[in-house]
PDB file of C-alpha atoms in Angstrom:
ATOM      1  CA  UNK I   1     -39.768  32.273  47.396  1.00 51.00           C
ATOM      2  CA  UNK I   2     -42.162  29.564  47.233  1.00 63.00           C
ATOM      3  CA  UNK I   3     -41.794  26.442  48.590  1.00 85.00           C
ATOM      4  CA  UNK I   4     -43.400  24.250  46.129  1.00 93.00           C
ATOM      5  CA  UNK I   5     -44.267  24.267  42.470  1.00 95.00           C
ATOM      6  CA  UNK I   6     -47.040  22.688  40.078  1.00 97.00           C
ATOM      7  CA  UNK I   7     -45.898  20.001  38.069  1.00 98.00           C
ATOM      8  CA  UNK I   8     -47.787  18.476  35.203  1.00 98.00           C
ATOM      9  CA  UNK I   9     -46.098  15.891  33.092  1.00 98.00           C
ATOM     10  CA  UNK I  10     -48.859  14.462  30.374  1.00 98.00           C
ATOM     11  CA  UNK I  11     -47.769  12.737  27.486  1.00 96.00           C
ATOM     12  CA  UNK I  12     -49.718  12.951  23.600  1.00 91.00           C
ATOM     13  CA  UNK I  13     -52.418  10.376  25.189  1.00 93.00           C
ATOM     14  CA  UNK I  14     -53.196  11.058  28.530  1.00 96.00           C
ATOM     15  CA  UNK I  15     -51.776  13.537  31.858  1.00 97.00           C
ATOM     16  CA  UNK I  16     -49.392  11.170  33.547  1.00 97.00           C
ATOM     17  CA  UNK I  17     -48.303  12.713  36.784  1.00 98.00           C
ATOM     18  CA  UNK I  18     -49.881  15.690  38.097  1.00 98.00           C
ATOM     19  CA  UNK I  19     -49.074  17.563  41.798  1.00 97.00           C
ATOM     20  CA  UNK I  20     -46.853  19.559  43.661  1.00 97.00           C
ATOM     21  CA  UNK I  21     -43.095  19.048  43.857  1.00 98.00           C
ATOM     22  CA  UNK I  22     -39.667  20.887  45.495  1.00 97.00           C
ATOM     23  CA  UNK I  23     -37.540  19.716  42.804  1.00 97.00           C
ATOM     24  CA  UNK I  24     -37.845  18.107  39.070  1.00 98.00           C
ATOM     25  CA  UNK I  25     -34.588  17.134  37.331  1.00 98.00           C
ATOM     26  CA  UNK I  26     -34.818  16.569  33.434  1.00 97.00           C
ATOM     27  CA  UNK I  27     -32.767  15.648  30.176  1.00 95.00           C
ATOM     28  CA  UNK I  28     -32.578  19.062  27.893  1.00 96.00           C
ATOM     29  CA  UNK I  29     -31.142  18.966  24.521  1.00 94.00           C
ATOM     30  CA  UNK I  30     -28.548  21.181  26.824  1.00 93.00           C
ATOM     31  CA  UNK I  31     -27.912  18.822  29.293  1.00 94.00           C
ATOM     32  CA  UNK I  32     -29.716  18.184  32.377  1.00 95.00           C
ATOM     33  CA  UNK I  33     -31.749  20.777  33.965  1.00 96.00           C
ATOM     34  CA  UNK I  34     -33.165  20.916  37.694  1.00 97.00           C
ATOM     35  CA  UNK I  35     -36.518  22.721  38.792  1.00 97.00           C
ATOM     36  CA  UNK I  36     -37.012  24.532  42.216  1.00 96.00           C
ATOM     37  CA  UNK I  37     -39.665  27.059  43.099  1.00 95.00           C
ATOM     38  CA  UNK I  38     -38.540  30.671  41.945  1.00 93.00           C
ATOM     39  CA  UNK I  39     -36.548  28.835  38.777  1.00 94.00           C
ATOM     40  CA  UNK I  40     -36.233  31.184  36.249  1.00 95.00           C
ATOM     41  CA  UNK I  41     -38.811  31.349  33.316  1.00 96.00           C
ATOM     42  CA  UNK I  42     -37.361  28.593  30.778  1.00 95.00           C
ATOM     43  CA  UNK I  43     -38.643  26.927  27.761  1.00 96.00           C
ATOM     44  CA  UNK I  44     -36.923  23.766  26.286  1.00 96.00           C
ATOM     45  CA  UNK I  45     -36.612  20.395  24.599  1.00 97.00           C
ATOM     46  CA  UNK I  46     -37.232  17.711  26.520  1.00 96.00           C
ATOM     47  CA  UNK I  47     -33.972  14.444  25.650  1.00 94.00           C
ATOM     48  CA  UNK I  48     -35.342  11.076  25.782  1.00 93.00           C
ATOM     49  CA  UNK I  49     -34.572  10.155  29.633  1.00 94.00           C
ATOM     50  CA  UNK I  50     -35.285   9.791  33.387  1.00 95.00           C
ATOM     51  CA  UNK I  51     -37.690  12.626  34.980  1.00 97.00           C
ATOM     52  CA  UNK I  52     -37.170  12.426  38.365  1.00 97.00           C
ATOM     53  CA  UNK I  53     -40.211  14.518  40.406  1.00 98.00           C
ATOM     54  CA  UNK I  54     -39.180  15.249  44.713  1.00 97.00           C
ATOM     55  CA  UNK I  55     -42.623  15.826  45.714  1.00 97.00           C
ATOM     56  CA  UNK I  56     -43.648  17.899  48.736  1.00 94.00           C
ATOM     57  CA  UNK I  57     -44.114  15.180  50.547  1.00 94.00           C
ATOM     58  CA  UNK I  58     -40.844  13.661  50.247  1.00 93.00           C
ATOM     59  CA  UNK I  59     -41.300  10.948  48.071  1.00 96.00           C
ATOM     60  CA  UNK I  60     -39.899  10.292  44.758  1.00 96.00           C
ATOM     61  CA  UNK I  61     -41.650  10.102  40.947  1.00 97.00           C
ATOM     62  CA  UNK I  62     -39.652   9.360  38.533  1.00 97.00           C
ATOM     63  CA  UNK I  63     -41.074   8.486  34.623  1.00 97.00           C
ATOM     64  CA  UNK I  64     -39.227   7.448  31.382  1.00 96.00           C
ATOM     65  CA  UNK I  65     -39.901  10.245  29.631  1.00 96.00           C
ATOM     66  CA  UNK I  66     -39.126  10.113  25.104  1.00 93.00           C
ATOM     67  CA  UNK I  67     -38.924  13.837  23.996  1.00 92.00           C
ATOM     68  CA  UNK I  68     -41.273  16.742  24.367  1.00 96.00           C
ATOM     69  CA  UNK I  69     -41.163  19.966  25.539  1.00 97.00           C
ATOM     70  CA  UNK I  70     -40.538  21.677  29.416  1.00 98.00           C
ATOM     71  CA  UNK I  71     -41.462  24.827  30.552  1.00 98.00           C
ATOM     72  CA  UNK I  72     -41.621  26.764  33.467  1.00 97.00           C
ATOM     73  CA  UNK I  73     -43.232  30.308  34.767  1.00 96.00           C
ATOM     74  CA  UNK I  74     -44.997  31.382  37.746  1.00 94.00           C
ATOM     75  CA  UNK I  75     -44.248  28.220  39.413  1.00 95.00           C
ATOM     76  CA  UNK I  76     -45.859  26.066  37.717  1.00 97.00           C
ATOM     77  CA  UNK I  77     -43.491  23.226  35.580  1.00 98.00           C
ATOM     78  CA  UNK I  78     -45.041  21.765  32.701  1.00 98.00           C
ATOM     79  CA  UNK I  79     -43.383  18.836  31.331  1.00 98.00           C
ATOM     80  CA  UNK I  80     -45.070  17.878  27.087  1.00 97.00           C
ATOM     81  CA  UNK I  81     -43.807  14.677  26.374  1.00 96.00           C
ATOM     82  CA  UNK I  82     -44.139  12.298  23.022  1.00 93.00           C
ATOM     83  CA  UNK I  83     -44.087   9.545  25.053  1.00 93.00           C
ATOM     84  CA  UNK I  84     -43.888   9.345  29.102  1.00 96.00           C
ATOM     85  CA  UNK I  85     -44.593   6.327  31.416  1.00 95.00           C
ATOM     86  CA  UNK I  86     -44.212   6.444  35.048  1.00 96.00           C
ATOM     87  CA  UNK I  87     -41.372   3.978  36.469  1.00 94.00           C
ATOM     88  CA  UNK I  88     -43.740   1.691  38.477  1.00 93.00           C
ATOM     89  CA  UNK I  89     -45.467   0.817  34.965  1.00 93.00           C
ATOM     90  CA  UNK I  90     -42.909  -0.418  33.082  1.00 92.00           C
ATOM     91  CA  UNK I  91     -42.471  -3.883  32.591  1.00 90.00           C
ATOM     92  CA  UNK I  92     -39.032  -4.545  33.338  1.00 90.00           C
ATOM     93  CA  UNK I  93     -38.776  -8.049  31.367  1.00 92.00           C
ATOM     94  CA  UNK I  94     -40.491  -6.963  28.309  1.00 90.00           C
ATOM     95  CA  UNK I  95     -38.145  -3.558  28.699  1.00 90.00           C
ATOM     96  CA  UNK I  96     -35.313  -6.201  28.352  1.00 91.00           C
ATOM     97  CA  UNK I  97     -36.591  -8.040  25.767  1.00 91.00           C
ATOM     98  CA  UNK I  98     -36.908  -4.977  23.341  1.00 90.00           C
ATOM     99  CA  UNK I  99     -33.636  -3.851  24.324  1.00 89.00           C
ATOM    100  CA  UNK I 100     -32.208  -6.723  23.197  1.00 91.00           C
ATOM    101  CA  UNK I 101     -34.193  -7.273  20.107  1.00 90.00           C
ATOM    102  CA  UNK I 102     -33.083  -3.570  19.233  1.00 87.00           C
ATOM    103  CA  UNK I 103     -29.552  -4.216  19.682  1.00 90.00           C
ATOM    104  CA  UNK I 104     -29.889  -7.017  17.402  1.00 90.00           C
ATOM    105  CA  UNK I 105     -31.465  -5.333  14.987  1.00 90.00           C
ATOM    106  CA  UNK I 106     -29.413  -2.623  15.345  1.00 90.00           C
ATOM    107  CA  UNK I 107     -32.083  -0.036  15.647  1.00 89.00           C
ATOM    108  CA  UNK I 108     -30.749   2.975  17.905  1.00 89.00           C
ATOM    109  CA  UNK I 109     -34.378   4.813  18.731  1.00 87.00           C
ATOM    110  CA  UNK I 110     -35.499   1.581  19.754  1.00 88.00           C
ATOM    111  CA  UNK I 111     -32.335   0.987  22.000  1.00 88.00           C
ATOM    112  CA  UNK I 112     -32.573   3.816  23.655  1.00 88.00           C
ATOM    113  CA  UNK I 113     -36.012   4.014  24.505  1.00 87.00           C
ATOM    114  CA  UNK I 114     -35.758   0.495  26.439  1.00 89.00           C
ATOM    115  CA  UNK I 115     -32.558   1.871  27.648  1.00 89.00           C
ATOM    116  CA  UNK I 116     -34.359   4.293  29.181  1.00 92.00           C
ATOM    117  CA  UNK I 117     -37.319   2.665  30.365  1.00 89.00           C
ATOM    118  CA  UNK I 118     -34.434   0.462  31.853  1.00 90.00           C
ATOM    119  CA  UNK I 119     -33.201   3.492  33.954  1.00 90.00           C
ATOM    120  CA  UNK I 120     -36.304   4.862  34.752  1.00 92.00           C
ATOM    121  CA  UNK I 121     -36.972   1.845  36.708  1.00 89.00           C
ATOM    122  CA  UNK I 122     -33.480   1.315  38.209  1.00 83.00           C
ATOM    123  CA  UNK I 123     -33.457   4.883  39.449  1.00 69.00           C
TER     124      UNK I 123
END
């Protein structure tokens, strides 16, 4: 079994996070999935939610990622995403700021895409 695998996580306008990783652990429309080398072939739809990338050199990615699509053969994990931003980009005040402005305008996709933003960034 191999002891990595090649991640790619690229969102509609540009390839976010690209390298090699032990572990990726991501929101399915079946619940929360995790990635090692030697994973079964899968194919799924990507939640809104936390992506959280252990790469080979034990440090950890993780990006806010809002739907898409995951899939995974030969070792190689590719993660399709609407919408993905890496934690260290997100501006946590203005990430606030929406959050509340959704809540009080009672708009759900908004809230939950600062909510996650929010957790993306919090770990």
């Amino acid at each position: 079994m191999a002891a990595e695998l090649h991640v790619e996580l690229v969102a509609a306008d540009r390839n976010v996070w690209s390298g090699e990783a032990t572990l990726v652990v991501a929101r399915t429309t079946s619940g929360d999935i995790g990635v090692m080398p030697g994973h079964q072939p899968l194919l799924g739809v990507l939640e809104s939610g936390p992506v959280t990338i252990r790469t080979s050199e034990g440090n950890t990615v993780i990006a806010a990622v809002h739907g898409g699509f995951i899939s995974f053969a030969d070792n190689k994990l590719s993660l399709l995403a609407e919408i993905a931003e890496l934690a260290d980009e997100i501006d946590v005040q203005r990430a606030e700021r929406a959050l509340e402005r959704a809540k009080a305008e009672a708009d759900a996709a908004a809230e939950r895409r600062a909510d996650v933003r929010l957790r993306a960034v919090t770990g």
